[in-house]
Amino acid sequence: MKPPKIEPVDAGPAIAPEIRPGQSLELLKELHILTREGKLNQDSRRKLKQVYHLYQFIEKLLLELPASSAGITLADHGAGKSYLGFILYDLFFKTLALGRIYGIETRPELVQKSRELSHRLGFERMHFLNLSVAESAGSAELPDRIDVVTALHACDTATDDAIAFGLQKHARFMVLVPCCQAEVASCLRQNKALALARTPLAELWRHPLHTRELGSQITNVLRCLYLEASGYQVTVTELVGWEHSLKNELIIARYTGQKKRSAAERLRAVLEEFGLAALLETRFKLPPTI
Ligand SMILES: C[S@@+](CC[C@H](N)C(=O)[O-])C[C@H]1O[C@@H](n2cnc3c(N)ncnc32)[C@H](O)[C@@H]1O
């Protein structure tokens, strides 16, 4: 699809070259990127650069989507203050006649604030649902199909729930920046003695700090294999410039429909090797044909 044509909305000349024509200054103030006086300081310049950096990854994917009669649908999981959703709406969805963004968030006060802000800005195709990611998969408030799933630092297993949501909704793209994940580390911890007796590789997670770190690392490896086995092509890069967080692994999954048998085999083997086979029945359920 063609990039949206952005018309100036907020009157007045561009405040700084970093601000794009048509960008809502009110939104940038609400996100504390612009000061109340409408100024950009060094800190906020950096913040804006980071936001654009992530936006650019997602914009490329949005442009690849064919124009459909209902418009593009995007669900942002663990939305928090929804700044990602707001920026995406402001820079991409606003000037399109169609398309919807859904922000999924468990904290009601954040949902309420986002609703108020979207009303104030006239961003009427943004919807905020006070649901957990897992609940949202069964919610009638969301359509059966969602084109793009994002989850930026969604806590713990919320990223796994976002993947399950994306599979259920036949998402064309999933953009995931995982947070810490405790589930796998806890399984590693439970089976530690057994694993130490069985394999010298268990030294990799003998010390509690390593259990946690390796748990996070394995989790993301398993997520990638699971996505590949489910018909997605996966790229893993670093969300550079994301200085305010140590968690900056960016996983982009693109639906191709090719379910990789080798990825399914590797997934089973890795789970087995680490004593995590039970997760095949819960997190990483593979279709029986693969
Ligand atoms: C670290 S914040 C990230 C917020 C936002 N995505 C960002 O990057 O600025 C994680 C958010 O996910 C929400 N959250 C955690 N678990 C969730 C779940 N299972 N379902 C929906 N939201 C969840 C939290 O309330 C919190 O607002």
PDB file of C-alpha atoms and ligand atoms in Angstrom:
ATOM      1  CA  MET A   1       0.000   0.000   0.000  1.00  0.00           C
ATOM      2  CA  LYS A   2       1.036   3.633  -0.554  1.00  0.00           C
ATOM      3  CA  PRO A   3       2.452   5.669   2.346  1.00  0.00           C
ATOM      4  CA  PRO A   4      -0.202   7.913   3.848  1.00  0.00           C
ATOM      5  CA  LYS A   5      -0.222  11.534   2.747  1.00  0.00           C
ATOM      6  CA  ILE A   6       0.194  13.609   5.861  1.00  0.00           C
ATOM      7  CA  GLU A   7      -1.479  17.002   5.888  1.00  0.00           C
ATOM      8  CA  PRO A   8      -0.509  19.558   8.531  1.00  0.00           C
ATOM      9  CA  VAL A   9      -2.962  19.375  11.409  1.00  0.00           C
ATOM     10  CA  ASP A  10      -1.407  21.512  14.068  1.00  0.00           C
ATOM     11  CA  ALA A  11      -1.073  25.026  12.739  1.00  0.00           C
ATOM     12  CA  GLY A  12       2.221  26.868  12.686  1.00  0.00           C
ATOM     13  CA  PRO A  13       5.704  26.248  11.341  1.00  0.00           C
ATOM     14  CA  ALA A  14       7.681  23.155  12.258  1.00  0.00           C
ATOM     15  CA  ILE A  15       9.174  23.676  15.717  1.00  0.00           C
ATOM     16  CA  ALA A  16      12.189  21.542  15.023  1.00  0.00           C
ATOM     17  CA  PRO A  17      13.338  19.523  12.032  1.00  0.00           C
ATOM     18  CA  GLU A  18      12.695  16.355  14.040  1.00  0.00           C
ATOM     19  CA  ILE A  19       8.957  17.060  14.169  1.00  0.00           C
ATOM     20  CA  ARG A  20       7.259  15.768  11.067  1.00  0.00           C
ATOM     21  CA  PRO A  21       4.706  17.829   9.200  1.00  0.00           C
ATOM     22  CA  GLY A  22       1.227  17.087  10.442  1.00  0.00           C
ATOM     23  CA  GLN A  23       2.388  15.498  13.666  1.00  0.00           C
ATOM     24  CA  SER A  24       0.145  16.303  16.606  1.00  0.00           C
ATOM     25  CA  LEU A  25       2.015  18.664  18.913  1.00  0.00           C
ATOM     26  CA  GLU A  26      -0.567  18.028  21.612  1.00  0.00           C
ATOM     27  CA  LEU A  27       0.256  14.322  21.499  1.00  0.00           C
ATOM     28  CA  LEU A  28       3.992  14.999  21.702  1.00  0.00           C
ATOM     29  CA  LYS A  29       3.363  17.170  24.762  1.00  0.00           C
ATOM     30  CA  GLU A  30       1.242  14.461  26.376  1.00  0.00           C
ATOM     31  CA  LEU A  31       4.026  11.964  25.773  1.00  0.00           C
ATOM     32  CA  HIS A  32       6.471  14.459  27.348  1.00  0.00           C
ATOM     33  CA  ILE A  33       8.478  14.552  24.131  1.00  0.00           C
ATOM     34  CA  LEU A  34       7.693  18.252  23.819  1.00  0.00           C
ATOM     35  CA  THR A  35       7.690  20.459  26.884  1.00  0.00           C
ATOM     36  CA  ARG A  36       4.455  22.278  27.810  1.00  0.00           C
ATOM     37  CA  GLU A  37       5.920  25.284  25.960  1.00  0.00           C
ATOM     38  CA  GLY A  38       6.299  23.126  22.881  1.00  0.00           C
ATOM     39  CA  LYS A  39      10.090  22.901  23.080  1.00  0.00           C
ATOM     40  CA  LEU A  40      12.350  19.989  22.354  1.00  0.00           C
ATOM     41  CA  ASN A  41      15.274  19.536  24.724  1.00  0.00           C
ATOM     42  CA  GLN A  42      18.251  17.229  24.416  1.00  0.00           C
ATOM     43  CA  ASP A  43      16.552  14.467  26.374  1.00  0.00           C
ATOM     44  CA  SER A  44      13.387  14.591  24.363  1.00  0.00           C
ATOM     45  CA  ARG A  45      15.328  14.727  21.078  1.00  0.00           C
ATOM     46  CA  ARG A  46      16.851  11.395  22.052  1.00  0.00           C
ATOM     47  CA  LYS A  47      13.441  10.041  23.055  1.00  0.00           C
ATOM     48  CA  LEU A  48      11.918  11.099  19.753  1.00  0.00           C
ATOM     49  CA  LYS A  49      14.787   9.466  17.859  1.00  0.00           C
ATOM     50  CA  GLN A  50      14.101   6.196  19.669  1.00  0.00           C
ATOM     51  CA  VAL A  51      10.393   6.359  18.969  1.00  0.00           C
ATOM     52  CA  TYR A  52      11.011   7.044  15.258  1.00  0.00           C
ATOM     53  CA  HIS A  53      13.497   4.210  15.149  1.00  0.00           C
ATOM     54  CA  LEU A  54      10.865   1.685  16.232  1.00  0.00           C
ATOM     55  CA  TYR A  55       8.201   3.403  14.148  1.00  0.00           C
ATOM     56  CA  GLN A  56      10.318   2.979  11.011  1.00  0.00           C
ATOM     57  CA  PHE A  57      10.484  -0.805  11.465  1.00  0.00           C
ATOM     58  CA  ILE A  58       6.716  -1.005  11.826  1.00  0.00           C
ATOM     59  CA  GLU A  59       5.930   1.483   9.061  1.00  0.00           C
ATOM     60  CA  LYS A  60       7.817  -0.678   6.537  1.00  0.00           C
ATOM     61  CA  LEU A  61       5.616  -3.636   7.483  1.00  0.00           C
ATOM     62  CA  LEU A  62       2.408  -1.598   7.322  1.00  0.00           C
ATOM     63  CA  LEU A  63       3.339  -0.450   3.814  1.00  0.00           C
ATOM     64  CA  GLU A  64       3.650  -4.060   2.708  1.00  0.00           C
ATOM     65  CA  LEU A  65       0.060  -4.847   3.649  1.00  0.00           C
ATOM     66  CA  PRO A  66      -2.435  -4.876   0.810  1.00  0.00           C
ATOM     67  CA  ALA A  67      -5.248  -2.355   1.136  1.00  0.00           C
ATOM     68  CA  SER A  68      -8.227  -4.340   2.466  1.00  0.00           C
ATOM     69  CA  SER A  69     -11.849  -3.251   2.636  1.00  0.00           C
ATOM     70  CA  ALA A  70     -11.749  -2.951   6.436  1.00  0.00           C
ATOM     71  CA  GLY A  71      -8.345  -1.289   6.633  1.00  0.00           C
ATOM     72  CA  ILE A  72      -5.330  -2.398   8.617  1.00  0.00           C
ATOM     73  CA  THR A  73      -5.874  -3.719  12.135  1.00  0.00           C
ATOM     74  CA  LEU A  74      -3.136  -3.564  14.736  1.00  0.00           C
ATOM     75  CA  ALA A  75      -3.187  -4.810  18.333  1.00  0.00           C
ATOM     76  CA  ASP A  76      -0.629  -3.486  20.815  1.00  0.00           C
ATOM     77  CA  HIS A  77      -0.313  -5.780  23.828  1.00  0.00           C
ATOM     78  CA  GLY A  78       0.798  -4.599  27.258  1.00  0.00           C
ATOM     79  CA  ALA A  79       0.233  -1.131  25.848  1.00  0.00           C
ATOM     80  CA  GLY A  80       1.049   0.784  29.056  1.00  0.00           C
ATOM     81  CA  LYS A  81       0.550   4.478  28.261  1.00  0.00           C
ATOM     82  CA  SER A  82       0.106   3.449  24.618  1.00  0.00           C
ATOM     83  CA  TYR A  83       2.712   5.802  23.277  1.00  0.00           C
ATOM     84  CA  LEU A  84       3.585   3.294  20.526  1.00  0.00           C
ATOM     85  CA  GLY A  85      -0.058   3.046  19.465  1.00  0.00           C
ATOM     86  CA  PHE A  86      -0.499   6.839  19.567  1.00  0.00           C
ATOM     87  CA  ILE A  87       2.611   7.472  17.474  1.00  0.00           C
ATOM     88  CA  LEU A  88       1.564   4.833  14.954  1.00  0.00           C
ATOM     89  CA  TYR A  89      -1.898   6.351  14.719  1.00  0.00           C
ATOM     90  CA  ASP A  90      -0.596   9.888  14.434  1.00  0.00           C
ATOM     91  CA  LEU A  91       2.013   9.144  11.776  1.00  0.00           C
ATOM     92  CA  PHE A  92       0.270   6.427   9.793  1.00  0.00           C
ATOM     93  CA  PHE A  93      -3.376   5.649  10.569  1.00  0.00           C
ATOM     94  CA  LYS A  94      -4.634   9.211  11.067  1.00  0.00           C
ATOM     95  CA  THR A  95      -4.681  10.173   7.426  1.00  0.00           C
ATOM     96  CA  LEU A  96      -6.072   6.859   6.226  1.00  0.00           C
ATOM     97  CA  ALA A  97      -9.853   6.620   6.120  1.00  0.00           C
ATOM     98  CA  LEU A  98      -9.777   3.106   7.540  1.00  0.00           C
ATOM     99  CA  GLY A  99      -7.840   0.949   9.960  1.00  0.00           C
ATOM    100  CA  ARG A 100      -7.945   0.470  13.697  1.00  0.00           C
ATOM    101  CA  ILE A 101      -5.509   0.225  16.576  1.00  0.00           C
ATOM    102  CA  TYR A 102      -6.382  -1.747  19.698  1.00  0.00           C
ATOM    103  CA  GLY A 103      -4.413  -1.192  22.904  1.00  0.00           C
ATOM    104  CA  ILE A 104      -4.631  -4.108  25.370  1.00  0.00           C
ATOM    105  CA  GLU A 105      -3.671  -3.307  28.940  1.00  0.00           C
ATOM    106  CA  THR A 106      -4.481  -4.756  32.391  1.00  0.00           C
ATOM    107  CA  ARG A 107      -4.090  -1.521  34.374  1.00  0.00           C
ATOM    108  CA  PRO A 108      -7.493   0.228  34.256  1.00  0.00           C
ATOM    109  CA  GLU A 109      -6.118   3.712  35.013  1.00  0.00           C
ATOM    110  CA  LEU A 110      -3.812   3.556  31.993  1.00  0.00           C
ATOM    111  CA  VAL A 111      -6.669   2.361  29.792  1.00  0.00           C
ATOM    112  CA  GLN A 112      -8.835   5.233  31.030  1.00  0.00           C
ATOM    113  CA  LYS A 113      -6.102   7.808  30.399  1.00  0.00           C
ATOM    114  CA  SER A 114      -5.510   6.507  26.891  1.00  0.00           C
ATOM    115  CA  ARG A 115      -9.232   6.624  26.139  1.00  0.00           C
ATOM    116  CA  GLU A 116      -9.411  10.228  27.322  1.00  0.00           C
ATOM    117  CA  LEU A 117      -6.375  11.237  25.311  1.00  0.00           C
ATOM    118  CA  SER A 118      -7.639   9.564  22.134  1.00  0.00           C
ATOM    119  CA  HIS A 119     -10.982  11.407  22.500  1.00  0.00           C
ATOM    120  CA  ARG A 120      -9.196  14.697  23.050  1.00  0.00           C
ATOM    121  CA  LEU A 121      -7.055  14.190  19.969  1.00  0.00           C
ATOM    122  CA  GLY A 122      -9.931  12.927  17.841  1.00  0.00           C
ATOM    123  CA  PHE A 123      -8.139   9.615  17.231  1.00  0.00           C
ATOM    124  CA  GLU A 124     -11.447   7.827  16.895  1.00  0.00           C
ATOM    125  CA  ARG A 125     -10.172   4.576  15.420  1.00  0.00           C
ATOM    126  CA  MET A 126      -8.106   3.813  18.527  1.00  0.00           C
ATOM    127  CA  HIS A 127      -9.675   1.453  21.060  1.00  0.00           C
ATOM    128  CA  PHE A 128      -8.408   0.617  24.500  1.00  0.00           C
ATOM    129  CA  LEU A 129      -9.426  -2.598  26.182  1.00  0.00           C
ATOM    130  CA  ASN A 130      -8.926  -3.342  29.840  1.00  0.00           C
ATOM    131  CA  LEU A 131      -8.046  -6.978  29.325  1.00  0.00           C
ATOM    132  CA  SER A 132      -5.084  -9.260  29.748  1.00  0.00           C
ATOM    133  CA  VAL A 133      -3.430 -10.401  26.536  1.00  0.00           C
ATOM    134  CA  ALA A 134      -4.744 -13.933  27.157  1.00  0.00           C
ATOM    135  CA  GLU A 135      -8.315 -12.654  27.693  1.00  0.00           C
ATOM    136  CA  SER A 136      -8.163 -10.501  24.583  1.00  0.00           C
ATOM    137  CA  ALA A 137      -7.835 -13.584  22.358  1.00  0.00           C
ATOM    138  CA  GLY A 138     -11.408 -14.542  23.238  1.00  0.00           C
ATOM    139  CA  SER A 139     -12.874 -11.028  23.391  1.00  0.00           C
ATOM    140  CA  ALA A 140     -15.764 -10.110  21.093  1.00  0.00           C
ATOM    141  CA  GLU A 141     -14.479  -6.513  21.144  1.00  0.00           C
ATOM    142  CA  LEU A 142     -11.693  -7.484  18.766  1.00  0.00           C
ATOM    143  CA  PRO A 143     -12.084  -8.627  15.168  1.00  0.00           C
ATOM    144  CA  ASP A 144     -11.316 -12.200  14.092  1.00  0.00           C
ATOM    145  CA  ARG A 145      -8.361 -11.013  12.074  1.00  0.00           C
ATOM    146  CA  ILE A 146      -5.587  -8.722  13.206  1.00  0.00           C
ATOM    147  CA  ASP A 147      -2.908  -7.801  10.674  1.00  0.00           C
ATOM    148  CA  VAL A 148      -0.164  -6.641  12.988  1.00  0.00           C
ATOM    149  CA  VAL A 149       0.557  -7.606  16.592  1.00  0.00           C
ATOM    150  CA  THR A 150       2.988  -5.563  18.652  1.00  0.00           C
ATOM    151  CA  ALA A 151       4.169  -6.228  22.195  1.00  0.00           C
ATOM    152  CA  LEU A 152       6.785  -3.849  23.519  1.00  0.00           C
ATOM    153  CA  HIS A 153       8.189  -4.928  26.874  1.00  0.00           C
ATOM    154  CA  ALA A 154       4.939  -6.698  27.726  1.00  0.00           C
ATOM    155  CA  CYS A 155       5.758  -8.290  31.077  1.00  0.00           C
ATOM    156  CA  ASP A 156       6.824 -11.889  31.557  1.00  0.00           C
ATOM    157  CA  THR A 157       4.642 -14.365  29.655  1.00  0.00           C
ATOM    158  CA  ALA A 158       2.494 -11.622  28.075  1.00  0.00           C
ATOM    159  CA  THR A 159       4.802 -11.875  25.034  1.00  0.00           C
ATOM    160  CA  ASP A 160       3.980 -15.592  24.756  1.00  0.00           C
ATOM    161  CA  ASP A 161       0.289 -14.764  25.039  1.00  0.00           C
ATOM    162  CA  ALA A 162       0.753 -12.136  22.314  1.00  0.00           C
ATOM    163  CA  ILE A 163       2.288 -14.806  20.052  1.00  0.00           C
ATOM    164  CA  ALA A 164      -0.671 -17.132  20.751  1.00  0.00           C
ATOM    165  CA  PHE A 165      -3.002 -14.205  19.980  1.00  0.00           C
ATOM    166  CA  GLY A 166      -1.166 -13.499  16.718  1.00  0.00           C
ATOM    167  CA  LEU A 167      -1.413 -17.137  15.640  1.00  0.00           C
ATOM    168  CA  GLN A 168      -5.115 -17.232  16.437  1.00  0.00           C
ATOM    169  CA  LYS A 169      -5.780 -13.968  14.580  1.00  0.00           C
ATOM    170  CA  HIS A 170      -3.674 -14.968  11.550  1.00  0.00           C
ATOM    171  CA  ALA A 171      -1.442 -11.939  11.997  1.00  0.00           C
ATOM    172  CA  ARG A 172       0.676 -11.040   8.984  1.00  0.00           C
ATOM    173  CA  PHE A 173       3.342  -9.529  11.214  1.00  0.00           C
ATOM    174  CA  MET A 174       4.336  -9.710  14.854  1.00  0.00           C
ATOM    175  CA  VAL A 175       6.739  -7.177  16.311  1.00  0.00           C
ATOM    176  CA  LEU A 176       7.970  -8.243  19.729  1.00  0.00           C
ATOM    177  CA  VAL A 177      10.416  -6.685  22.156  1.00  0.00           C
ATOM    178  CA  PRO A 178      10.307  -9.169  25.030  1.00  0.00           C
ATOM    179  CA  CYS A 179      10.666  -8.283  28.686  1.00  0.00           C
ATOM    180  CA  CYS A 180      12.093 -10.583  31.372  1.00  0.00           C
ATOM    181  CA  GLN A 181      10.437 -13.989  31.390  1.00  0.00           C
ATOM    182  CA  ALA A 182      10.297 -16.045  34.575  1.00  0.00           C
ATOM    183  CA  GLU A 183       8.407 -19.160  33.507  1.00  0.00           C
ATOM    184  CA  VAL A 184      11.266 -20.987  31.788  1.00  0.00           C
ATOM    185  CA  ALA A 185      13.748 -20.000  34.509  1.00  0.00           C
ATOM    186  CA  SER A 186      11.403 -21.467  37.094  1.00  0.00           C
ATOM    187  CA  CYS A 187      11.217 -24.768  35.153  1.00  0.00           C
ATOM    188  CA  LEU A 188      15.025 -24.789  34.865  1.00  0.00           C
ATOM    189  CA  ARG A 189      15.271 -24.203  38.617  1.00  0.00           C
ATOM    190  CA  GLN A 190      12.922 -27.078  39.441  1.00  0.00           C
ATOM    191  CA  ASN A 191      14.872 -29.620  37.402  1.00  0.00           C
ATOM    192  CA  LYS A 192      18.332 -28.290  38.209  1.00  0.00           C
ATOM    193  CA  ALA A 193      19.636 -31.205  40.316  1.00  0.00           C
ATOM    194  CA  LEU A 194      18.483 -33.719  37.752  1.00  0.00           C
ATOM    195  CA  ALA A 195      19.977 -31.737  34.904  1.00  0.00           C
ATOM    196  CA  LEU A 196      23.333 -31.345  36.703  1.00  0.00           C
ATOM    197  CA  ALA A 197      23.582 -35.095  37.110  1.00  0.00           C
ATOM    198  CA  ARG A 198      22.656 -35.651  33.462  1.00  0.00           C
ATOM    199  CA  THR A 199      24.678 -33.111  31.514  1.00  0.00           C
ATOM    200  CA  PRO A 200      27.659 -30.760  32.039  1.00  0.00           C
ATOM    201  CA  LEU A 201      25.681 -28.192  30.036  1.00  0.00           C
ATOM    202  CA  ALA A 202      23.567 -27.637  33.161  1.00  0.00           C
ATOM    203  CA  GLU A 203      26.531 -25.607  34.444  1.00  0.00           C
ATOM    204  CA  LEU A 204      25.121 -22.903  32.172  1.00  0.00           C
ATOM    205  CA  TRP A 205      22.262 -22.395  34.628  1.00  0.00           C
ATOM    206  CA  ARG A 206      23.656 -23.658  37.968  1.00  0.00           C
ATOM    207  CA  HIS A 207      24.039 -20.224  39.585  1.00  0.00           C
ATOM    208  CA  PRO A 208      20.752 -18.403  40.269  1.00  0.00           C
ATOM    209  CA  LEU A 209      21.739 -15.330  38.218  1.00  0.00           C
ATOM    210  CA  HIS A 210      22.599 -17.558  35.262  1.00  0.00           C
ATOM    211  CA  THR A 211      19.312 -19.455  35.673  1.00  0.00           C
ATOM    212  CA  ARG A 212      17.471 -16.204  35.196  1.00  0.00           C
ATOM    213  CA  GLU A 213      19.581 -14.962  32.303  1.00  0.00           C
ATOM    214  CA  LEU A 214      19.658 -18.268  30.479  1.00  0.00           C
ATOM    215  CA  GLY A 215      15.925 -18.656  31.101  1.00  0.00           C
ATOM    216  CA  SER A 216      15.335 -15.354  29.272  1.00  0.00           C
ATOM    217  CA  GLN A 217      17.727 -16.276  26.471  1.00  0.00           C
ATOM    218  CA  ILE A 218      16.240 -19.748  25.915  1.00  0.00           C
ATOM    219  CA  THR A 219      12.733 -18.317  26.024  1.00  0.00           C
ATOM    220  CA  ASN A 220      13.423 -16.043  23.070  1.00  0.00           C
ATOM    221  CA  VAL A 221      15.131 -18.851  21.145  1.00  0.00           C
ATOM    222  CA  LEU A 222      12.091 -21.078  21.761  1.00  0.00           C
ATOM    223  CA  ARG A 223       9.723 -18.294  20.703  1.00  0.00           C
ATOM    224  CA  CYS A 224      11.590 -17.904  17.402  1.00  0.00           C
ATOM    225  CA  LEU A 225      11.570 -21.656  16.693  1.00  0.00           C
ATOM    226  CA  TYR A 226       7.884 -21.809  17.570  1.00  0.00           C
ATOM    227  CA  LEU A 227       7.077 -18.957  15.191  1.00  0.00           C
ATOM    228  CA  GLU A 228       9.116 -20.592  12.403  1.00  0.00           C
ATOM    229  CA  ALA A 229       7.349 -23.908  12.990  1.00  0.00           C
ATOM    230  CA  SER A 230       4.034 -22.014  12.813  1.00  0.00           C
ATOM    231  CA  GLY A 231       4.642 -20.500   9.367  1.00  0.00           C
ATOM    232  CA  TYR A 232       6.576 -17.303  10.103  1.00  0.00           C
ATOM    233  CA  GLN A 233       9.927 -16.056   8.912  1.00  0.00           C
ATOM    234  CA  VAL A 234      11.755 -14.534  11.833  1.00  0.00           C
ATOM    235  CA  THR A 235      14.440 -11.889  12.157  1.00  0.00           C
ATOM    236  CA  VAL A 236      16.086 -10.956  15.426  1.00  0.00           C
ATOM    237  CA  THR A 237      17.915  -7.677  15.768  1.00  0.00           C
ATOM    238  CA  GLU A 238      18.744  -5.123  18.394  1.00  0.00           C
ATOM    239  CA  LEU A 239      16.526  -2.170  18.998  1.00  0.00           C
ATOM    240  CA  VAL A 240      19.506   0.170  18.911  1.00  0.00           C
ATOM    241  CA  GLY A 241      19.320   3.446  20.727  1.00  0.00           C
ATOM    242  CA  TRP A 242      16.838   2.066  23.246  1.00  0.00           C
ATOM    243  CA  GLU A 243      19.055   3.274  26.063  1.00  0.00           C
ATOM    244  CA  HIS A 244      16.400   3.329  28.747  1.00  0.00           C
ATOM    245  CA  SER A 245      16.053  -0.447  28.737  1.00  0.00           C
ATOM    246  CA  LEU A 246      18.456  -3.377  28.786  1.00  0.00           C
ATOM    247  CA  LYS A 247      15.813  -5.470  27.104  1.00  0.00           C
ATOM    248  CA  ASN A 248      16.225  -4.484  23.507  1.00  0.00           C
ATOM    249  CA  GLU A 249      15.877  -7.649  21.472  1.00  0.00           C
ATOM    250  CA  LEU A 250      13.559  -6.989  18.554  1.00  0.00           C
ATOM    251  CA  ILE A 251      11.854 -10.033  17.056  1.00  0.00           C
ATOM    252  CA  ILE A 252       9.992  -9.475  13.796  1.00  0.00           C
ATOM    253  CA  ALA A 253       7.889 -12.345  12.494  1.00  0.00           C
ATOM    254  CA  ARG A 254       6.444 -12.265   8.991  1.00  0.00           C
ATOM    255  CA  TYR A 255       3.813 -14.779   7.919  1.00  0.00           C
ATOM    256  CA  THR A 256       4.844 -16.873   4.919  1.00  0.00           C
ATOM    257  CA  GLY A 257       2.672 -19.944   5.547  1.00  0.00           C
ATOM    258  CA  GLN A 258       5.720 -22.204   5.366  1.00  0.00           C
ATOM    259  CA  LYS A 259       5.721 -24.230   8.560  1.00  0.00           C
ATOM    260  CA  LYS A 260       9.316 -25.273   9.040  1.00  0.00           C
ATOM    261  CA  ARG A 261       9.543 -28.916  10.064  1.00  0.00           C
ATOM    262  CA  SER A 262      13.215 -28.465  10.993  1.00  0.00           C
ATOM    263  CA  ALA A 263      12.262 -25.668  13.419  1.00  0.00           C
ATOM    264  CA  ALA A 264       9.627 -27.901  15.037  1.00  0.00           C
ATOM    265  CA  GLU A 265      12.195 -30.676  15.435  1.00  0.00           C
ATOM    266  CA  ARG A 266      14.720 -28.286  16.922  1.00  0.00           C
ATOM    267  CA  LEU A 267      12.100 -26.864  19.261  1.00  0.00           C
ATOM    268  CA  ARG A 268      11.296 -30.339  20.587  1.00  0.00           C
ATOM    269  CA  ALA A 269      15.001 -31.199  20.886  1.00  0.00           C
ATOM    270  CA  VAL A 270      15.920 -27.993  22.744  1.00  0.00           C
ATOM    271  CA  LEU A 271      12.982 -28.388  25.131  1.00  0.00           C
ATOM    272  CA  GLU A 272      13.999 -31.996  25.779  1.00  0.00           C
ATOM    273  CA  GLU A 273      17.663 -31.102  26.308  1.00  0.00           C
ATOM    274  CA  PHE A 274      16.832 -28.451  28.875  1.00  0.00           C
ATOM    275  CA  GLY A 275      14.264 -30.580  30.703  1.00  0.00           C
ATOM    276  CA  LEU A 276      11.430 -28.314  29.516  1.00  0.00           C
ATOM    277  CA  ALA A 277       9.404 -30.803  27.472  1.00  0.00           C
ATOM    278  CA  ALA A 278       6.281 -30.044  29.547  1.00  0.00           C
ATOM    279  CA  LEU A 279       6.102 -26.656  27.759  1.00  0.00           C
ATOM    280  CA  LEU A 280       5.198 -28.494  24.539  1.00  0.00           C
ATOM    281  CA  GLU A 281       1.760 -29.050  26.069  1.00  0.00           C
ATOM    282  CA  THR A 282       1.291 -25.435  27.140  1.00  0.00           C
ATOM    283  CA  ARG A 283       3.366 -22.637  25.549  1.00  0.00           C
ATOM    284  CA  PHE A 284       4.645 -24.312  22.430  1.00  0.00           C
ATOM    285  CA  LYS A 285       1.815 -26.496  21.200  1.00  0.00           C
ATOM    286  CA  LEU A 286       2.714 -27.617  17.707  1.00  0.00           C
ATOM    287  CA  PRO A 287       0.146 -28.660  15.126  1.00  0.00           C
ATOM    288  CA  PRO A 288      -0.039 -32.473  14.947  1.00  0.00           C
ATOM    289  CA  THR A 289       1.061 -32.522  11.300  1.00  0.00           C
ATOM    290  CA  ILE A 290       4.475 -31.069  11.983  1.00  0.00           C
TER     291      ILE A 290
HETATM  292  C1  LIG B   1       6.890  -2.413  30.868  1.00  0.00           C
HETATM  293  S1  LIG B   1       5.298  -1.846  30.474  1.00  0.00           S
HETATM  294  C2  LIG B   1       5.484  -1.489  28.756  1.00  0.00           C
HETATM  295  C3  LIG B   1       4.443  -0.532  28.271  1.00  0.00           C
HETATM  296  C4  LIG B   1       4.571  -0.134  26.813  1.00  0.00           C
HETATM  297  N1  LIG B   1       4.388  -1.234  25.921  1.00  0.00           N
HETATM  298  C5  LIG B   1       5.897   0.531  26.595  1.00  0.00           C
HETATM  299  O1  LIG B   1       6.797  -0.088  26.033  1.00  0.00           O
HETATM  300  O2  LIG B   1       6.038   1.675  27.005  1.00  0.00           O
HETATM  301  C6  LIG B   1       4.340  -3.337  30.458  1.00  0.00           C
HETATM  302  C7  LIG B   1       2.852  -3.111  30.469  1.00  0.00           C
HETATM  303  O3  LIG B   1       2.196  -4.345  30.239  1.00  0.00           O
HETATM  304  C8  LIG B   1       1.084  -4.454  31.098  1.00  0.00           C
HETATM  305  N2  LIG B   1       0.834  -5.894  31.237  1.00  0.00           N
HETATM  306  C9  LIG B   1       1.572  -6.796  31.931  1.00  0.00           C
HETATM  307  N3  LIG B   1       1.089  -8.038  31.796  1.00  0.00           N
HETATM  308  C10 LIG B   1       0.012  -7.930  30.978  1.00  0.00           C
HETATM  309  C11 LIG B   1      -0.913  -8.859  30.442  1.00  0.00           C
HETATM  310  N4  LIG B   1      -0.807 -10.162  30.713  1.00  0.00           N
HETATM  311  N5  LIG B   1      -1.888  -8.412  29.655  1.00  0.00           N
HETATM  312  C12 LIG B   1      -1.983  -7.071  29.339  1.00  0.00           C
HETATM  313  N6  LIG B   1      -1.136  -6.146  29.824  1.00  0.00           N
HETATM  314  C13 LIG B   1      -0.144  -6.566  30.618  1.00  0.00           C
HETATM  315  C14 LIG B   1       1.513  -3.746  32.361  1.00  0.00           C
HETATM  316  O4  LIG B   1       0.412  -3.300  33.139  1.00  0.00           O
HETATM  317  C15 LIG B   1       2.328  -2.587  31.801  1.00  0.00           C
HETATM  318  O5  LIG B   1       1.558  -1.459  31.578  1.00  0.00           O
END
